[in-house]
CSV table of C-alpha atoms in Angstrom, one decimal:
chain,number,residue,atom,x,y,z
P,1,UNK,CA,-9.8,8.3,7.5
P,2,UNK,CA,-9.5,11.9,7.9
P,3,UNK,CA,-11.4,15.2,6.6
P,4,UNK,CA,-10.3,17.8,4.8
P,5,UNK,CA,-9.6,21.1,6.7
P,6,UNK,CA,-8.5,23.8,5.8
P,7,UNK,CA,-7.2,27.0,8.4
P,8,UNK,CA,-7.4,30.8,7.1
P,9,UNK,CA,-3.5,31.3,7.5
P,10,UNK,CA,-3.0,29.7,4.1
P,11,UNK,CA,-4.5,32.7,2.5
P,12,UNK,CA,-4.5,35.2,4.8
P,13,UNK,CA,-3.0,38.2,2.9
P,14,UNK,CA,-4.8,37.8,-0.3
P,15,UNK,CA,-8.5,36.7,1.3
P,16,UNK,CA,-11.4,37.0,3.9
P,17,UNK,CA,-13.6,35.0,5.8
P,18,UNK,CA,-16.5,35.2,3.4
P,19,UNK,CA,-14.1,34.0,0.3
P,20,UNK,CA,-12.6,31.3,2.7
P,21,UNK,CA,-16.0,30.0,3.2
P,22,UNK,CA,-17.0,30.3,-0.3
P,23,UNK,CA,-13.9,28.7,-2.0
P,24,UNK,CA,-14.0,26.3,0.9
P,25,UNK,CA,-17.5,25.0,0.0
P,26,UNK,CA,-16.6,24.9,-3.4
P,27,UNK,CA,-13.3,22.8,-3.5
P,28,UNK,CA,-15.2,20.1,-0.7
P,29,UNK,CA,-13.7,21.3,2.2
P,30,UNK,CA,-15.1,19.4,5.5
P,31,UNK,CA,-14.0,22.0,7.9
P,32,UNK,CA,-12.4,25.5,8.5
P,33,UNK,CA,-10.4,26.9,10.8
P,34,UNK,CA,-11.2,30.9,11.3
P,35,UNK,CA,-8.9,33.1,12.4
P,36,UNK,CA,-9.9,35.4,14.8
P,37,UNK,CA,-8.4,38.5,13.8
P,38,UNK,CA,-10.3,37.8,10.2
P,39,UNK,CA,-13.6,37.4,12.3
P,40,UNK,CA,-12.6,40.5,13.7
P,41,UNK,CA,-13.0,42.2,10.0
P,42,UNK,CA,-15.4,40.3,8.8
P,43,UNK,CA,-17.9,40.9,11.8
P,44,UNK,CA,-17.4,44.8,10.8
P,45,UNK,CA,-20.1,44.4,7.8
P,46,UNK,CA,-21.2,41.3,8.5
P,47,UNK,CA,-23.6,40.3,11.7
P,48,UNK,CA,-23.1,36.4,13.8
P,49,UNK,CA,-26.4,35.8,11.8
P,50,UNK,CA,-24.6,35.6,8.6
P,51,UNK,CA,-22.5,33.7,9.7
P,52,UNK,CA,-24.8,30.9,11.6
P,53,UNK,CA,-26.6,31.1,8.1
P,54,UNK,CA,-23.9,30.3,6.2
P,55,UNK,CA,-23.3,27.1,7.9
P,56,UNK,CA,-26.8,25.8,8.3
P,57,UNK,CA,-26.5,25.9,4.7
P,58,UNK,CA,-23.4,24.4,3.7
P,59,UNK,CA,-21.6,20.9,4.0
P,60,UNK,CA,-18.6,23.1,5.4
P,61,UNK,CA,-18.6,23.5,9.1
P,62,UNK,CA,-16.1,25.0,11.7
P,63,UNK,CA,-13.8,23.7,13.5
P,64,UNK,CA,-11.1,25.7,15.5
P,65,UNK,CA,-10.2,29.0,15.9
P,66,UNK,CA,-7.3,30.4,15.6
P,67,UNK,CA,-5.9,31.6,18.0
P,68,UNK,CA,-4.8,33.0,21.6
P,69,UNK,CA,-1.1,33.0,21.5
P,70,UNK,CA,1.3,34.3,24.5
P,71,UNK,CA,-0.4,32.2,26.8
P,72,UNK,CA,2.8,32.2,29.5
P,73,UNK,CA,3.7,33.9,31.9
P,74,UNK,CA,1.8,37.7,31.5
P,75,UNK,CA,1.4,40.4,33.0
P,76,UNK,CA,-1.7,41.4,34.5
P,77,UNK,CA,-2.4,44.1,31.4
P,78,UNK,CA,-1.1,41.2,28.9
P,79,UNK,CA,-3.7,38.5,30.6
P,80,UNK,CA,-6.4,40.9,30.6
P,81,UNK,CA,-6.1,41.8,26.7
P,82,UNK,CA,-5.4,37.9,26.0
P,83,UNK,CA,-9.1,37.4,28.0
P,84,UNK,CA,-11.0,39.6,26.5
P,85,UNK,CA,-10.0,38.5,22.9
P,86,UNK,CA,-10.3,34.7,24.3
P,87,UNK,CA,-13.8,35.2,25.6
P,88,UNK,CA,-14.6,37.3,22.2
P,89,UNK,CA,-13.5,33.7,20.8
P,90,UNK,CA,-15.7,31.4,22.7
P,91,UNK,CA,-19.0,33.9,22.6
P,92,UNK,CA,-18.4,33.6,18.5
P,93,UNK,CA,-17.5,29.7,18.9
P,94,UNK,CA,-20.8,29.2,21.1
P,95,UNK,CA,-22.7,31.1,18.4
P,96,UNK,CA,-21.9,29.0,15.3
P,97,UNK,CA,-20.9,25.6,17.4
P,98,UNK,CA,-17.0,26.1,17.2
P,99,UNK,CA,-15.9,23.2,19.7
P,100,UNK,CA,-12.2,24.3,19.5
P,101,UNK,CA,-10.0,27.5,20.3
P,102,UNK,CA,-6.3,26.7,20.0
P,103,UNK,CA,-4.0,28.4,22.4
P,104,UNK,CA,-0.4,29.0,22.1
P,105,UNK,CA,3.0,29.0,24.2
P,106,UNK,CA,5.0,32.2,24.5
P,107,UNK,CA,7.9,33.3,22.6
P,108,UNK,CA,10.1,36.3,23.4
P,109,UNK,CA,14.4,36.0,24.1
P,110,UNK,CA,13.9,36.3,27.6
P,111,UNK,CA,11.0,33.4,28.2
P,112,UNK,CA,12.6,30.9,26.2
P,113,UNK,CA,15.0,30.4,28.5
P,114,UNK,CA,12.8,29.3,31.4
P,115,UNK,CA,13.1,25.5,32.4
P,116,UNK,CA,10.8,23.0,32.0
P,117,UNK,CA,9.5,23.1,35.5
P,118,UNK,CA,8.7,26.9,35.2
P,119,UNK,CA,6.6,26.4,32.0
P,120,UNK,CA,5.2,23.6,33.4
P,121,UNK,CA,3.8,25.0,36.1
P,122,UNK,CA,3.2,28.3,34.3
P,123,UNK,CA,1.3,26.6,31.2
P,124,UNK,CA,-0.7,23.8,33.9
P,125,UNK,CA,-2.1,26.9,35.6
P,126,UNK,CA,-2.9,29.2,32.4
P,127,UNK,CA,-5.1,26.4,30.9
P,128,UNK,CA,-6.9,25.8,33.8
P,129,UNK,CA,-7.8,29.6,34.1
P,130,UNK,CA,-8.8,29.6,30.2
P,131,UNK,CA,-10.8,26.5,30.7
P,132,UNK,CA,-12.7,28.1,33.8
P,133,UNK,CA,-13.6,30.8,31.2
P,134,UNK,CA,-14.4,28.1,28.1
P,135,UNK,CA,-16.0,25.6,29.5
P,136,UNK,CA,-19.4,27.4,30.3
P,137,UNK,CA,-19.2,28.6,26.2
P,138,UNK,CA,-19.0,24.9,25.3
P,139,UNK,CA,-15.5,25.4,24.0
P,140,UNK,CA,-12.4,23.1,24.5
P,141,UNK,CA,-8.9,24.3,24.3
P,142,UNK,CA,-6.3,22.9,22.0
P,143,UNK,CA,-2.7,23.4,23.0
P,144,UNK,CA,-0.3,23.5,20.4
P,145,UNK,CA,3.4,23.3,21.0
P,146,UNK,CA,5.4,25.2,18.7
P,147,UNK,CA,8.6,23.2,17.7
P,148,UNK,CA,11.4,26.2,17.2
P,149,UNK,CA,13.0,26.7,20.5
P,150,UNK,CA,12.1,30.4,20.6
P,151,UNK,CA,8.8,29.4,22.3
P,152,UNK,CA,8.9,28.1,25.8
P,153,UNK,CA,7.0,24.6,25.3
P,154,UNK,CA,8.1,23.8,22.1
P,155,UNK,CA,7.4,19.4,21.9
P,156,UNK,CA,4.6,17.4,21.4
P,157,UNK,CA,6.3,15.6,24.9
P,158,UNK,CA,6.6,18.8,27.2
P,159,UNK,CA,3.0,19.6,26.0
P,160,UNK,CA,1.1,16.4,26.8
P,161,UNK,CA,2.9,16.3,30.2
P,162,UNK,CA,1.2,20.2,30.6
P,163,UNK,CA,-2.4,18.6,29.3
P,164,UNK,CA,-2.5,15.4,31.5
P,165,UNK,CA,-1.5,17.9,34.3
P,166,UNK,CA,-4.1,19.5,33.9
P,167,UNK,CA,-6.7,16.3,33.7
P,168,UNK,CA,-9.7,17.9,32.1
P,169,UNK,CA,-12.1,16.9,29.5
P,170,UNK,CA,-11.7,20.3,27.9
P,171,UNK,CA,-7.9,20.5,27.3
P,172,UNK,CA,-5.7,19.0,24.9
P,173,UNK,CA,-3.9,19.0,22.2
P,174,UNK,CA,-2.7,20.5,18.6
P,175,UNK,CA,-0.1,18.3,16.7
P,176,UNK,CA,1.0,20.4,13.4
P,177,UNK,CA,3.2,18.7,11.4
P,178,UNK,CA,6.0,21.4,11.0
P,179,UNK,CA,6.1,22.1,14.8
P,180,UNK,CA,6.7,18.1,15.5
P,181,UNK,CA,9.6,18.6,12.3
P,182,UNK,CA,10.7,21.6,14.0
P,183,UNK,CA,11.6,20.2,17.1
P,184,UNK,CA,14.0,17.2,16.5
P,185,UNK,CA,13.2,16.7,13.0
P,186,UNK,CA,10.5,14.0,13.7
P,187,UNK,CA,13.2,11.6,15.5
P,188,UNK,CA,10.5,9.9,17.0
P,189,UNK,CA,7.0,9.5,14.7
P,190,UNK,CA,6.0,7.1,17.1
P,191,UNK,CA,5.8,9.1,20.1
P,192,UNK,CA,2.4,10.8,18.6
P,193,UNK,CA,0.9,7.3,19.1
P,194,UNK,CA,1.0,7.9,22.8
P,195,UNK,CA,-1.2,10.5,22.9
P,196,UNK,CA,-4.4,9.3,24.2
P,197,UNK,CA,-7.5,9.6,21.8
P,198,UNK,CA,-9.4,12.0,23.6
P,199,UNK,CA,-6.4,14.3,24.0
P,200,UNK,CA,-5.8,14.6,20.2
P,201,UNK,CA,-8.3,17.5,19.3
P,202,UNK,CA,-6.5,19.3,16.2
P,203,UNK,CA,-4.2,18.0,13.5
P,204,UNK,CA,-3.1,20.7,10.8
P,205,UNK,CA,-1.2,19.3,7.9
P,206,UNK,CA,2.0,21.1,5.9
P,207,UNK,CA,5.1,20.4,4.6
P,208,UNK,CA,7.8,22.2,4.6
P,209,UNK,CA,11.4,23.2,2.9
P,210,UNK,CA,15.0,20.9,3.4
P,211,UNK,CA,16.6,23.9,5.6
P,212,UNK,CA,18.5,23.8,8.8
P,213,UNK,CA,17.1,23.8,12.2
P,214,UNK,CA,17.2,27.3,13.6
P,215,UNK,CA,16.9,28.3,9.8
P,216,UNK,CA,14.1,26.9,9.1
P,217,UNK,CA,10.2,29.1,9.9
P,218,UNK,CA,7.3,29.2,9.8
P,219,UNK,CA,7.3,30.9,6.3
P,220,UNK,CA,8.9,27.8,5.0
P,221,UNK,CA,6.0,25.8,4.7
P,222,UNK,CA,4.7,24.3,1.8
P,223,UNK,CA,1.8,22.4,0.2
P,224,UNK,CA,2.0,19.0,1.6
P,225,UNK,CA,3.9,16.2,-0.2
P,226,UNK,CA,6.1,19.4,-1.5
P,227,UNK,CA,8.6,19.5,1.1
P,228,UNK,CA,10.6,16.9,3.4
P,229,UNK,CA,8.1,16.3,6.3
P,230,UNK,CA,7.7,12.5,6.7
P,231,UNK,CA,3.5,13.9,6.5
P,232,UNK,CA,2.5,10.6,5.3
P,233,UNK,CA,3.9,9.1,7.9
P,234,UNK,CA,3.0,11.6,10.7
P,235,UNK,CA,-0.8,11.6,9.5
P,236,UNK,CA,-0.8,7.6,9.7
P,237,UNK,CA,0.4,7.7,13.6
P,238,UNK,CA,-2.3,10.0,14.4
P,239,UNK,CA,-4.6,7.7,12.7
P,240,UNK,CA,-3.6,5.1,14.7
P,241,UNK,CA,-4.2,6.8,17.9
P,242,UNK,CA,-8.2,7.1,16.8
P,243,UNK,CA,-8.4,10.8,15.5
P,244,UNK,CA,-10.9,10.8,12.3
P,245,UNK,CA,-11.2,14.6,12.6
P,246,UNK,CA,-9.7,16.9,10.0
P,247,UNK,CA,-6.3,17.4,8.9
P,248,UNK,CA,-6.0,21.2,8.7
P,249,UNK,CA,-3.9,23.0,6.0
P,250,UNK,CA,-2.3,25.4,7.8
P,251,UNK,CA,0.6,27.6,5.8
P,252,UNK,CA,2.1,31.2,6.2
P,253,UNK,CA,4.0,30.8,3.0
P,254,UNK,CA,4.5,34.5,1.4
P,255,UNK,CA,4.2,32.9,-1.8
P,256,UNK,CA,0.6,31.6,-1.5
P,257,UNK,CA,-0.4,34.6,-0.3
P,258,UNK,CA,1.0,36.2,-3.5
P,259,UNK,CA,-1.2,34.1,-5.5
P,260,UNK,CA,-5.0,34.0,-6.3
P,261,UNK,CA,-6.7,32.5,-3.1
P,262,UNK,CA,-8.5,29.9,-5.1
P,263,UNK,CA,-6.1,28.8,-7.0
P,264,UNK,CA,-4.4,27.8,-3.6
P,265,UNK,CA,-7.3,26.6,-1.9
P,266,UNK,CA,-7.7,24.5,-4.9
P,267,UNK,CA,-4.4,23.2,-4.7
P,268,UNK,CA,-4.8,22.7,-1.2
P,269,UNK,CA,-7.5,20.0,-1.2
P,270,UNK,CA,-5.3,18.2,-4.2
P,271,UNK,CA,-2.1,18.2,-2.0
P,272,UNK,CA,-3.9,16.9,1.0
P,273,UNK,CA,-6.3,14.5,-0.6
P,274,UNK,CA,-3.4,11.4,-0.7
P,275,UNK,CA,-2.8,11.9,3.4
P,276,UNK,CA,-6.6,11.8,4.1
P,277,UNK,CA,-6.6,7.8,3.8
């Protein structure tokens, strides 16, 4: 059985962290996913202490943050900006016992096009640098391929062959539900099933509209059950490989963030409740 999680994205034009946590609690969230740039604002009136309170006091807990994206292939003013906003990330994380920060593949024209091998050998070498840094914090990383070919490792394949590369305790893996669609259209359901159990840190759950690959994005998703995403299905192979962590709502839909955030949070833990089981 799964828990309910829920990540700040799905209201994160018409919210904060301290509503999040609030309407979280409320609606019997398990876990959150913060975002980092909304720590970022809330920290600016609030202190870490706040924050540690609020969980030491609350059924809702933390989960992932969200997240270091460009990981590939950066230059050395690019890395050093991406580190210092990562290691922002895991002194937070340590703070409020955050086990997760999910990291992200590079998208621009240009590094889309490099082969396999390049981002490979390119991703293989980036998470072992950020794991050098996490590790000491407590923190694991979550890499999370992002199905639209735009990004350079863009399969739930490509990025466990990158992970078992890698061979460390702290590094693995993100399967969302409209990045595996994204990809091939969830051709193969099955394949999540060979993800070993101690690789599968994060699942986030969404649905998404009937559009054409290469159409479809990211601002196409929708409440689960609400789209054509086979999520049943995809949250019963991840099941089956022995993840009882949360499913995390994840959505950038410009029409959520249009409405009241608790009506969607609300909605939210309705929509997911049926894939929890």
């Amino acid at each position: 059985m799964l828990k309910l999680g829920f990540n700040e994205a799905t209201c994160k034009e018409n919210s904060t962290v301290e509503k999040d946590l609030e309407l979280c609690e409320k609606y019997g969230y398990d876990y959150i996913e913060l975002r980092l740039d909304m720590l970022k604002a809330y920290f600016q009136t609030h202190t870490i202490g706040d924050l540690q309170s609020f969980f030491a006091n609350s059924h809702l807990k933390p989960f992932a943050f969200n997240s270091i994206e460009d990981i590939n292939f950066n230059t050395p003013a690019q890395w050093d900006k991406l580190v210092d906003l990562f290691k922002f990330g895991c002194e937070t994380a340590q703070a409020i016992g955050n086990p997760y920060m999910i990291v992200v593949p590079t998208m621009t024209q240009e590094i889309c096009t490099k082969n396999e091998k390049e981002v490979f050998e390119d991703s293989v070498e980036v998470l072992n640098k950020l794991a050098d840094i996490a590790e000491p914090y407590g923190v694991s990383c979550s890499f999370e391929p992002i199905g639209d070919r735009r990004w350079c490792c863009n399969s739930v394949r490509q990025a466990l062959e990158i992970v078992q590369a890698v061979n460390r305790k702290s590094v693995g893996l993100t399967v969302d539900c409209i990045n595996f669609y994204m990809h091939d259209k969830c051709a193969d359901v099955d394949y999540i099933r060979k993800i070993p159990k101690d690789k599968l840190f994060v699942y986030h759950i969404n649905d998404c509209e009937d559009l054409p690959l290469g159409i479809l994005d990211h601002c196409h998703r929708i409440m689960p059950g609400k789209g054509c995403i086979p999520v049943a299905e995809i949250s019963r192979a991840v099941m089956d490989v022995g993840y009882d962590g949360p499913a995390c709502l994840e959505l950038f839909r410009p029409e959520y963030w249009d409405m009241d955030a608790e009506q969607v949070i609300q909605m939210g833990a309705e929509c997911c409740a049926p894939f929890l089981k």
